Structures are given as C-alpha cells and as structure tokens.
CSV table of C-alpha atoms and ligand atoms in Angstrom, one decimal:
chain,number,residue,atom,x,y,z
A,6,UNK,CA,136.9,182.2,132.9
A,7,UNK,CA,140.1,184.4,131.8
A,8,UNK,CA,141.9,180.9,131.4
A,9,UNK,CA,140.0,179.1,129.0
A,10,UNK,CA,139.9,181.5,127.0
A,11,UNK,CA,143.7,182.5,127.3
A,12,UNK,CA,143.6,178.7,126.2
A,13,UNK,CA,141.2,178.6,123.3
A,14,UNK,CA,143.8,181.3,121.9
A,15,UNK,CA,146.5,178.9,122.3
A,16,UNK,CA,144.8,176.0,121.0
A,17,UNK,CA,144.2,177.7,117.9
A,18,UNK,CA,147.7,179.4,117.7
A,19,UNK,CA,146.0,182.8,116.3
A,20,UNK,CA,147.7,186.1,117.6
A,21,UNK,CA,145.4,186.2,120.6
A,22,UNK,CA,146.6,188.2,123.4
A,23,UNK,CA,147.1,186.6,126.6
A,24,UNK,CA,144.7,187.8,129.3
A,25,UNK,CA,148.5,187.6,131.3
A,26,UNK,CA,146.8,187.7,134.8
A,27,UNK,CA,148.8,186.4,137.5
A,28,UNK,CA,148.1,183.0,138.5
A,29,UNK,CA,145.8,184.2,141.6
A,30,UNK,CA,143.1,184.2,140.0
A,31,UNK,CA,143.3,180.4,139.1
A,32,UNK,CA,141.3,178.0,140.5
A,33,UNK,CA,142.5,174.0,140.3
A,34,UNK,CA,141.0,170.8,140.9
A,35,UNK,CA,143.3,168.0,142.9
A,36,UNK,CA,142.2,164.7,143.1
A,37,UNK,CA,145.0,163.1,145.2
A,38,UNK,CA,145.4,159.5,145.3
A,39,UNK,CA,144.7,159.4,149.9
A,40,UNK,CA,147.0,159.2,152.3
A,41,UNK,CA,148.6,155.6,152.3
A,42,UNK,CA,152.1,157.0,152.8
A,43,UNK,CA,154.2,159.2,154.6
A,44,UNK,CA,155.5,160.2,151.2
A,45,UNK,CA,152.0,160.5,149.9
A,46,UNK,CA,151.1,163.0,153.4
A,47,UNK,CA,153.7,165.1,152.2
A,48,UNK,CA,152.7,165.5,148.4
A,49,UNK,CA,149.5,166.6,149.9
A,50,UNK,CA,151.1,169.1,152.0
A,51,UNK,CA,153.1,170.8,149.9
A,52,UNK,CA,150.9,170.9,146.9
A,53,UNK,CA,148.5,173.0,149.6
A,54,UNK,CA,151.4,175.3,150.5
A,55,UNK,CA,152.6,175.8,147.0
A,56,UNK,CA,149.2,176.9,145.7
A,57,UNK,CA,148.6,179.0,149.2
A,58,UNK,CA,152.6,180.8,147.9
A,59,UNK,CA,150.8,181.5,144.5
A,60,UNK,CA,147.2,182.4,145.7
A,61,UNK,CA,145.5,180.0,143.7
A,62,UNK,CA,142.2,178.4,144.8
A,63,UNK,CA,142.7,174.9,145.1
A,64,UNK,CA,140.1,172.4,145.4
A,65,UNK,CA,141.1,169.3,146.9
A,66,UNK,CA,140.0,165.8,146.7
A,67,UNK,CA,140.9,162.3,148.8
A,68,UNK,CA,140.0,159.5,146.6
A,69,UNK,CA,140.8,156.8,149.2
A,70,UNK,CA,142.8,154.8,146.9
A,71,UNK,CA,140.1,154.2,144.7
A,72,UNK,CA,140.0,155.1,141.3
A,73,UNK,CA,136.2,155.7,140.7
A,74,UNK,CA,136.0,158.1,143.3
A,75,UNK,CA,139.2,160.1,140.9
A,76,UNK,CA,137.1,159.7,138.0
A,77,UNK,CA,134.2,161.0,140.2
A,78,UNK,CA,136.2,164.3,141.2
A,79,UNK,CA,137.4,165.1,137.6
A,80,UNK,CA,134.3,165.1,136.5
A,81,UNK,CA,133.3,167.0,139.2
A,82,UNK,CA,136.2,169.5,138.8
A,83,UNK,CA,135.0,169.8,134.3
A,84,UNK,CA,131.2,170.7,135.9
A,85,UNK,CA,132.3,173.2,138.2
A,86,UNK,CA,134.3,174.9,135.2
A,87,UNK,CA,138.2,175.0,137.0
A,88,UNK,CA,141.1,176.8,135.3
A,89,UNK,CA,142.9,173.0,135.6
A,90,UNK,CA,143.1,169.8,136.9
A,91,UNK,CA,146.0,168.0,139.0
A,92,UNK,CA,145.8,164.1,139.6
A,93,UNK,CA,147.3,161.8,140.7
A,94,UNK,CA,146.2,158.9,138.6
A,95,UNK,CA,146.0,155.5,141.4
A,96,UNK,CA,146.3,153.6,138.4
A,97,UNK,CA,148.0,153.3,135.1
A,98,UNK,CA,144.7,152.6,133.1
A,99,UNK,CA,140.9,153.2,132.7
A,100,UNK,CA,141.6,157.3,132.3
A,101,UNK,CA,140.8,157.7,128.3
A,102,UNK,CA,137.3,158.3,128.7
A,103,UNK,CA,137.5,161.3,131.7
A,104,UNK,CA,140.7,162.8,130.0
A,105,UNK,CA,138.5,163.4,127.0
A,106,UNK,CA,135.9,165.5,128.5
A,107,UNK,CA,138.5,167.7,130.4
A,108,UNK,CA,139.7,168.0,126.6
A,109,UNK,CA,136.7,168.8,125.6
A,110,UNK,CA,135.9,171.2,128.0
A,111,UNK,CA,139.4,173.1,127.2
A,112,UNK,CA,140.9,172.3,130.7
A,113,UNK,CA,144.1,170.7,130.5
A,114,UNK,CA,144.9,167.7,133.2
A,115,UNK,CA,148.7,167.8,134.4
A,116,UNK,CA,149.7,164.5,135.9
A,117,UNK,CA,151.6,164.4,140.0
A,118,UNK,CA,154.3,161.7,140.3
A,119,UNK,CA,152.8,158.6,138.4
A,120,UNK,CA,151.6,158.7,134.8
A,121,UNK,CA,148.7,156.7,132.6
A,122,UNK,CA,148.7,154.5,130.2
A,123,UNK,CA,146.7,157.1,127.6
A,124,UNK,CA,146.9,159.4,124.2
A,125,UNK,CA,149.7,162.0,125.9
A,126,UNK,CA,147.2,164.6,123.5
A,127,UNK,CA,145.1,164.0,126.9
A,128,UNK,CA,146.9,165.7,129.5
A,129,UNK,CA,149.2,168.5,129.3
A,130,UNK,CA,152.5,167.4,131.5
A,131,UNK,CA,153.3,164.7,133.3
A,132,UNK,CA,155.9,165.8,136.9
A,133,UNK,CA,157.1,162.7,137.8
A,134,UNK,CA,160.5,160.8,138.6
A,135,UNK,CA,162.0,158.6,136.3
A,136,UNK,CA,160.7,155.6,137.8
A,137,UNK,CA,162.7,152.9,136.3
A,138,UNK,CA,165.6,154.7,137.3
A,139,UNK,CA,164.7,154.9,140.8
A,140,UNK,CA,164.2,150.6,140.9
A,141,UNK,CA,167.9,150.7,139.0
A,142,UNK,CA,169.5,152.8,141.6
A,143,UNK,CA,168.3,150.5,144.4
A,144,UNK,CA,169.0,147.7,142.3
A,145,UNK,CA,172.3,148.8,141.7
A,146,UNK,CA,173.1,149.5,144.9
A,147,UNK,CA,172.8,145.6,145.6
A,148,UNK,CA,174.3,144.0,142.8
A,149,UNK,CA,177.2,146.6,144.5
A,150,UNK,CA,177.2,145.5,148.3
A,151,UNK,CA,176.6,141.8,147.9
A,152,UNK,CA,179.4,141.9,145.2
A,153,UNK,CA,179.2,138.5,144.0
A,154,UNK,CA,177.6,136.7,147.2
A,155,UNK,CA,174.7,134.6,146.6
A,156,UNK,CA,171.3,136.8,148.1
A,157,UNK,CA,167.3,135.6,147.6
A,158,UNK,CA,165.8,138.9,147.7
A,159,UNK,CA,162.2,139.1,148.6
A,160,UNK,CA,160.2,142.5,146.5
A,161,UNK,CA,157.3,144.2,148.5
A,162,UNK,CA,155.7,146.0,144.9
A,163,UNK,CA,153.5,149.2,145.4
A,164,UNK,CA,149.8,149.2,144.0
A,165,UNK,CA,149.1,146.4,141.6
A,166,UNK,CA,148.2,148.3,138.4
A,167,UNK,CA,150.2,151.4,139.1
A,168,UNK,CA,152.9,153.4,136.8
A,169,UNK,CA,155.5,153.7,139.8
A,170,UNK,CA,155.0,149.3,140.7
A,171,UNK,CA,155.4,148.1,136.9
A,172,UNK,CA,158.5,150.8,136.2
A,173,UNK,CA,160.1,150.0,140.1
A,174,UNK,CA,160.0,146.7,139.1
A,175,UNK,CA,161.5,146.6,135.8
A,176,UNK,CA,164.6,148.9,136.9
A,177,UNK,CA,165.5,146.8,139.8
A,178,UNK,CA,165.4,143.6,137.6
A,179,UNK,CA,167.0,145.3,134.6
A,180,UNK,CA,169.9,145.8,137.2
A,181,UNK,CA,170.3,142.9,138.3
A,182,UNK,CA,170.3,140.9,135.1
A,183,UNK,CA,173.9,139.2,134.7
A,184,UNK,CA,174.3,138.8,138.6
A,185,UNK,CA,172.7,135.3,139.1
A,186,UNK,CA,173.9,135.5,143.0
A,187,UNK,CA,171.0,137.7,143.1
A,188,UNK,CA,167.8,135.9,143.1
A,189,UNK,CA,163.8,137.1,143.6
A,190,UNK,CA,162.3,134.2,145.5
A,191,UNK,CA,158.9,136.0,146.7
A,192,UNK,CA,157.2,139.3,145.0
A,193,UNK,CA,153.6,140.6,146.0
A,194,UNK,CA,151.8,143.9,146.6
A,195,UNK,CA,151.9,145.5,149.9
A,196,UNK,CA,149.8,148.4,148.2
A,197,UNK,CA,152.3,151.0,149.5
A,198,UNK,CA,151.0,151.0,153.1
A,199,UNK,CA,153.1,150.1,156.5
A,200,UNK,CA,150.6,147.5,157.6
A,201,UNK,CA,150.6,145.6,154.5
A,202,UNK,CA,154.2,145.9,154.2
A,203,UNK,CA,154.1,143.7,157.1
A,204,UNK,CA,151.8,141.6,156.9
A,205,UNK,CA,153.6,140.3,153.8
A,206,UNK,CA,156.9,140.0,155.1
A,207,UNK,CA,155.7,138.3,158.2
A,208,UNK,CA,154.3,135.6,155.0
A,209,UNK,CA,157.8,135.7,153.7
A,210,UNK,CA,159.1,135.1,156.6
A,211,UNK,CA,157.5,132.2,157.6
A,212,UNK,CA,157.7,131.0,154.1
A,213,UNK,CA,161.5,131.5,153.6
A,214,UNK,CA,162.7,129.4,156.6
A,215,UNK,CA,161.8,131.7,159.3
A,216,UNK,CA,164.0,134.6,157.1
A,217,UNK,CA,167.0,132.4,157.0
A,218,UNK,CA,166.8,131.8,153.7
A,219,UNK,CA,166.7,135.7,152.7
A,220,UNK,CA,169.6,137.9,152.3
A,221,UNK,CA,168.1,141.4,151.0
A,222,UNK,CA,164.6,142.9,150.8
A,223,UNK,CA,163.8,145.8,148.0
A,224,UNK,CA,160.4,147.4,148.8
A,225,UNK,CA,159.1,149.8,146.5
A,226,UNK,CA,158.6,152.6,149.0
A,227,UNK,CA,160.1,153.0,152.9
A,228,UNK,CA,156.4,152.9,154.3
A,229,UNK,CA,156.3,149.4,153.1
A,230,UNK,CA,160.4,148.9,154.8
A,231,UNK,CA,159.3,150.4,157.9
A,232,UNK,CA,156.4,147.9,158.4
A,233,UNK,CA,158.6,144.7,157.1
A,234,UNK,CA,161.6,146.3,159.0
A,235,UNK,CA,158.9,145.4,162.6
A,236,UNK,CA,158.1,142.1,161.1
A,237,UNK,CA,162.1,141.2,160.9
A,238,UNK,CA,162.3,142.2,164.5
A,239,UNK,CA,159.5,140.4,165.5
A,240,UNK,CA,161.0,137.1,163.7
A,241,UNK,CA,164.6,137.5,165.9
A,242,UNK,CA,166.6,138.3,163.1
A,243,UNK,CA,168.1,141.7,162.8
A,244,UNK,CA,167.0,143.9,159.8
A,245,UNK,CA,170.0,145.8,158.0
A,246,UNK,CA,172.6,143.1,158.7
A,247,UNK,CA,170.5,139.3,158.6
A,248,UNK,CA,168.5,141.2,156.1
A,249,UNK,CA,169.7,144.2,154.1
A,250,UNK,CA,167.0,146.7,153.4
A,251,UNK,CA,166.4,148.8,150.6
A,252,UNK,CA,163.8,151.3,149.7
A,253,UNK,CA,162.6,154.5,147.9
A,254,UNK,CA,161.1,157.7,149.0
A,255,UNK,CA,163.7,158.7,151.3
A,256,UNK,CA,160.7,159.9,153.9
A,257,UNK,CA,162.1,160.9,157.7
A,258,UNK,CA,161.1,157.6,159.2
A,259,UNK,CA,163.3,155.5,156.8
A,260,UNK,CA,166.2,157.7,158.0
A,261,UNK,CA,165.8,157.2,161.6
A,262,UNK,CA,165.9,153.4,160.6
A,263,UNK,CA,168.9,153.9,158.8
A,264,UNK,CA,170.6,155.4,161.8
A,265,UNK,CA,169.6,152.5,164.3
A,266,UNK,CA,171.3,150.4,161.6
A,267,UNK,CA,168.0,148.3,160.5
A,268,UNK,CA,167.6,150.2,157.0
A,269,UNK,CA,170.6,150.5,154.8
A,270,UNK,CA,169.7,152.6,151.4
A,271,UNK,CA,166.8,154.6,150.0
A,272,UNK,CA,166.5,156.5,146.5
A,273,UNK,CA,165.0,160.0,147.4
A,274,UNK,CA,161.2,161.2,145.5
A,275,UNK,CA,160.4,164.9,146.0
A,276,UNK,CA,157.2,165.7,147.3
A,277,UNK,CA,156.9,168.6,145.7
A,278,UNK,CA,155.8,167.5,142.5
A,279,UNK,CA,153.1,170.6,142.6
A,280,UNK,CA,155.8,173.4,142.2
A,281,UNK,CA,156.9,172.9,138.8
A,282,UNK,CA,153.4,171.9,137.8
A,283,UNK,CA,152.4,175.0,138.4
A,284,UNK,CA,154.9,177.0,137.0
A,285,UNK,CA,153.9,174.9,134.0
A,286,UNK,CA,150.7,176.7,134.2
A,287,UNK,CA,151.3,179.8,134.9
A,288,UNK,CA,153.7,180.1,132.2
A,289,UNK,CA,151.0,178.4,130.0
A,290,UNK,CA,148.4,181.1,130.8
A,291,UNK,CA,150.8,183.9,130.4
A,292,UNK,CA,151.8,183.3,126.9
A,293,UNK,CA,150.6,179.8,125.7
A,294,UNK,CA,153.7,178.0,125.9
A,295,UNK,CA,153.2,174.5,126.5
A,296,UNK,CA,154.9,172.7,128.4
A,297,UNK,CA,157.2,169.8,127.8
A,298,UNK,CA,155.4,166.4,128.3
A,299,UNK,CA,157.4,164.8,130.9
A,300,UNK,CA,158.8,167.2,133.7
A,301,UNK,CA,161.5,165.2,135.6
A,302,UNK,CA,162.2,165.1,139.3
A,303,UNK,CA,165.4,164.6,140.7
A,304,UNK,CA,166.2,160.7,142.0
A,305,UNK,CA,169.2,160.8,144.8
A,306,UNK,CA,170.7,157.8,146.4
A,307,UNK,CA,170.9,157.6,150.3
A,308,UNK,CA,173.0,155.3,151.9
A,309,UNK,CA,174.3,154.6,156.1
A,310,UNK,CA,176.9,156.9,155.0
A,311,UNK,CA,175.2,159.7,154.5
A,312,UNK,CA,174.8,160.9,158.2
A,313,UNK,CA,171.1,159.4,158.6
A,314,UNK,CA,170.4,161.0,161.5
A,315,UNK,CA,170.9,164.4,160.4
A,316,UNK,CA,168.7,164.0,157.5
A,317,UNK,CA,166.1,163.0,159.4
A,318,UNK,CA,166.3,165.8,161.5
A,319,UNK,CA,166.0,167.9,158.6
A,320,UNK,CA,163.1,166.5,156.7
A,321,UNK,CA,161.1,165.9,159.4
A,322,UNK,CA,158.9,168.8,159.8
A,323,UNK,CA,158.2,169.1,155.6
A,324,UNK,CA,155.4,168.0,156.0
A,325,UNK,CA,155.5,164.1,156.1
B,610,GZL,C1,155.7,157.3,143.4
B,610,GZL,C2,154.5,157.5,144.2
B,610,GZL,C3,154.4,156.5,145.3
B,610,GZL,C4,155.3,156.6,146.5
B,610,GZL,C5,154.5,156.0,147.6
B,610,GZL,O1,155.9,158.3,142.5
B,610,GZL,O2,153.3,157.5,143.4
B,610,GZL,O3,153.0,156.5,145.9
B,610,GZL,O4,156.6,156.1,146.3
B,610,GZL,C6,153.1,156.5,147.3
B,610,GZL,O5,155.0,156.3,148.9
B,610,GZL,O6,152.2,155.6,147.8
C-alpha cells in the first residue's frame, strides 16, 4: 500500500521520494468510543463528513464503551492492512500492547479528543483539548460568581479511568484552591451519559438535604447537566438559581437550557477533532513530516450572556 511505504521512507529518513498521492486513496480505521453523548454523536459525524470532503475510505467502529471491543477493532484495522488508525481511546490505560503491533506493522495510530497513558513513540499525534484547562475555566468561572459566598458543590466526573475525568478534575480543583467558601461535598461517575447524570444527582439530592444544602453543580460534560438539570426539577428546586450549573461541551441542548435560565456556563469542545488529524496525515504522506505530538483544540467559555438562544439555533443541525 502506497502509504506504508511512503512511511518506511520516513522512518528511515533516506532520500526516498514520496509516492505524494492525494489522500483519496487512503483508507483509515476508526474505532470510536459509542455514542454516550450528544457531544460524542457529533464527533462521529463529522469525522464521516471530513473523510467523505477528502475521499478517504473510512472504516468505522462502535465500541460501546468498552475497551476490549477497541482493542478488538485495532487489531482488526493492523490485519486488514489500513493506511492509519483513529481512536478514541475509552480509557487512559491497557493500550501498550495494541499500539505496538500497529508500530510494528508501520501504521501510525493518531489519538481523537482524549489521550493514553503510553510511550508517546506509540502513536503519531494526539488532537485533543487541553483538558485541565477546560475544568479551570469552569472552575474559574465559580470561584468568580460566588465571589466569596460559601457554595458545597456536588462534581458528576465522566468515565472512571478516562484522560478527560482525571484532567477535568484536577483543573476545577486546581482553581479552586485558596477559595475555602467553595467546598466538594459529593463526587462520583455518571459515565458521561444523561441517565446517569441523573440518577446520581437525584442520590445527591436526597443526600444533601433534599438540595438545600448545595449551592453549585460542575459536571464534566452538559449530557450529564442536562440529566441532573431534570433531577433538580423533579426535587422543587430551581436549577441555575437554587443550584448553579456548570458544564463542558457546549452541545445545543445545554444552550437551550441556558436560555430557559436552568444552565448557567459551559466550556465549548469541538467535535471536529478528525479535521486536523487528517491534515496531519496527509501532510505526513506527502513529504514525511511528522506531526507535532499534541494538536490543541480551541476551549471557549459560554456563559447566560452570550445570547444562548442563538447559539443553539446555530449548532443545532452540526451534527449533534
Ligand atoms: C472529551 C470527550 C468527552 C466529552 C463527552 O474530550 O472525550 O467524551 O466531553 C464524551 O461528552 O463522552
């Protein structure tokens, strides 16, 4: 296949000459994480429309959520000999093994929107946010609203194990460190999806003095808001005044929220973290050049005053 050996050139750095095909004639294995998210719908999407703009051959696979069935796919994806491989890893760890045989078999692994706790040697680039920074922003944003008030936060973290819950985490708390009026009084897993996102509150809820006793919930994505935003409801208290709301993803839904006044902030993620990936490629199999390890995606912070409703009207049909 032109590409491998456009990349056995490379690898050895000799004076090879590029094959310098376009990218149509690339073929790439996807094994996307499922569908838990509107978020997650719309990485999907767009990583089908961006290879369809380039003519590239995508093969696509839905893990569920589980990580066996990603190691399943790459390793389906080496056998059938692809040009690359896209994941996006569920986890953080458990990827040394699989990376190694797509090293071995000279197809280099570019990582969508969380990364792995592995030899960076093992995967080409990494297009993801700065994830710390994202949990800073909406811890940030607050430390700045409360201003001084004393607030028990509750924390709905994504997927146990996973790059974007440990970094969320630690960039919210490294933000609020120095402002003791802000207290964590309950922090568990609502895996990223709506239903567990409620399901949890609703345990908060009942645990913290029927909401009362909480000032502010941070939920690692809006999916997981959305579902604790109905469980607020559902307790009579009113979400984005008894209990402030903030999120990241920025998906449509968390916008409409926002305009009936029961969200108040989210930190925006693109779901097109396909693009520059392959433009990473493509420039790769052109000339060789390698790409830097870490491609960074934008993080922008969305508050009530920033015209909700309009911004869901326009990022409701990409895809989510
Ligand atoms: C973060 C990404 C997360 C989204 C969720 O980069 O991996 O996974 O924030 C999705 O919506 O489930």
């Amino acid at each position: 296949m032109k590409f491998i050996k456009a990349l056995s050139c490379a690898t050895v750095l000799a004076g090879c000459v590029f094959s310098g095909a376009s990218a149509a004639d690339m073929t790439v294995g996807f094994s996307q994480i499922g569908s838990e998210s509107g978020w997650r719908a719309a990485e999907t999407t767009v990583t089908k429309q961006e290879a369809e703009k380039r003519g590239i051959d995508l093969k696509f696979a839905d893990a569920q959520q589980k990580q066996e069935n990603q190691i399943k796919a790459l390793r389906s994806f080496i056998a059938q000999g692809v040009d690359a491989i896209f994941v996006a890893p569920v986890v953080a760890t458990g990827w040394d093994e699989v990376l190694g045989e797509a090293k071995d078999a000279n197809i280099p692994v570019i990582l969508l929107d969380r990364t792995v706790d592995a030899d960076k040697s093992l995967y080409m680039t990494a297009v993801t946010s700065d994830l710390v920074h994202e949990g800073n922003v909406a811890g940030k944003w607050l430390v700045d609203t409360t201003a001084g008030k004393p607030c028990n936060v509750v924390e709905l973290q994504g997927t146990t194990g996973s790059s974007p819950a440990i970094d969320r985490k630690k960039g919210f708390e490294e933000a609020l460190k120095g402002h003791d009026n802000l207290k964590i009084v309950r922090s568990q897993t609502g895996d990223f999806t709506r239903t567990k996102g409620k399901e949890v509150m609703e345990s908060f809820l009942k645990a913290e003095n029927g909401g009362k006793n909480i000032c502010a919930l941070y939920a690692h994505n809006d999916d997981m808001a959305v579902g604790a935003i109905q469980a607020i409801k559902e307790a009579g208290l009113k979400p984005g005044t008894d209990i402030l709301v903030v999120s990241i993803d920025a998906v449509p839904d968390i916008f409409q929220a926002m305009a009936a006044g029961e969200a108040n902030a989210t930190v925006e993620l693109t779901p097109n973290m396909a693009g520059p990936a392959f433009d990473a490629l493509a420039a790769f199999k052109k000339d060789g050049k390698e790409p830097p390890k870490w491609i960074q995606t934008e993080s922008k912070l969305y508050t009530q005053a920033d015209e909700p409703q309009k911004v869901y009207e326009a990022k409701k049909g990409l895809g989510y």
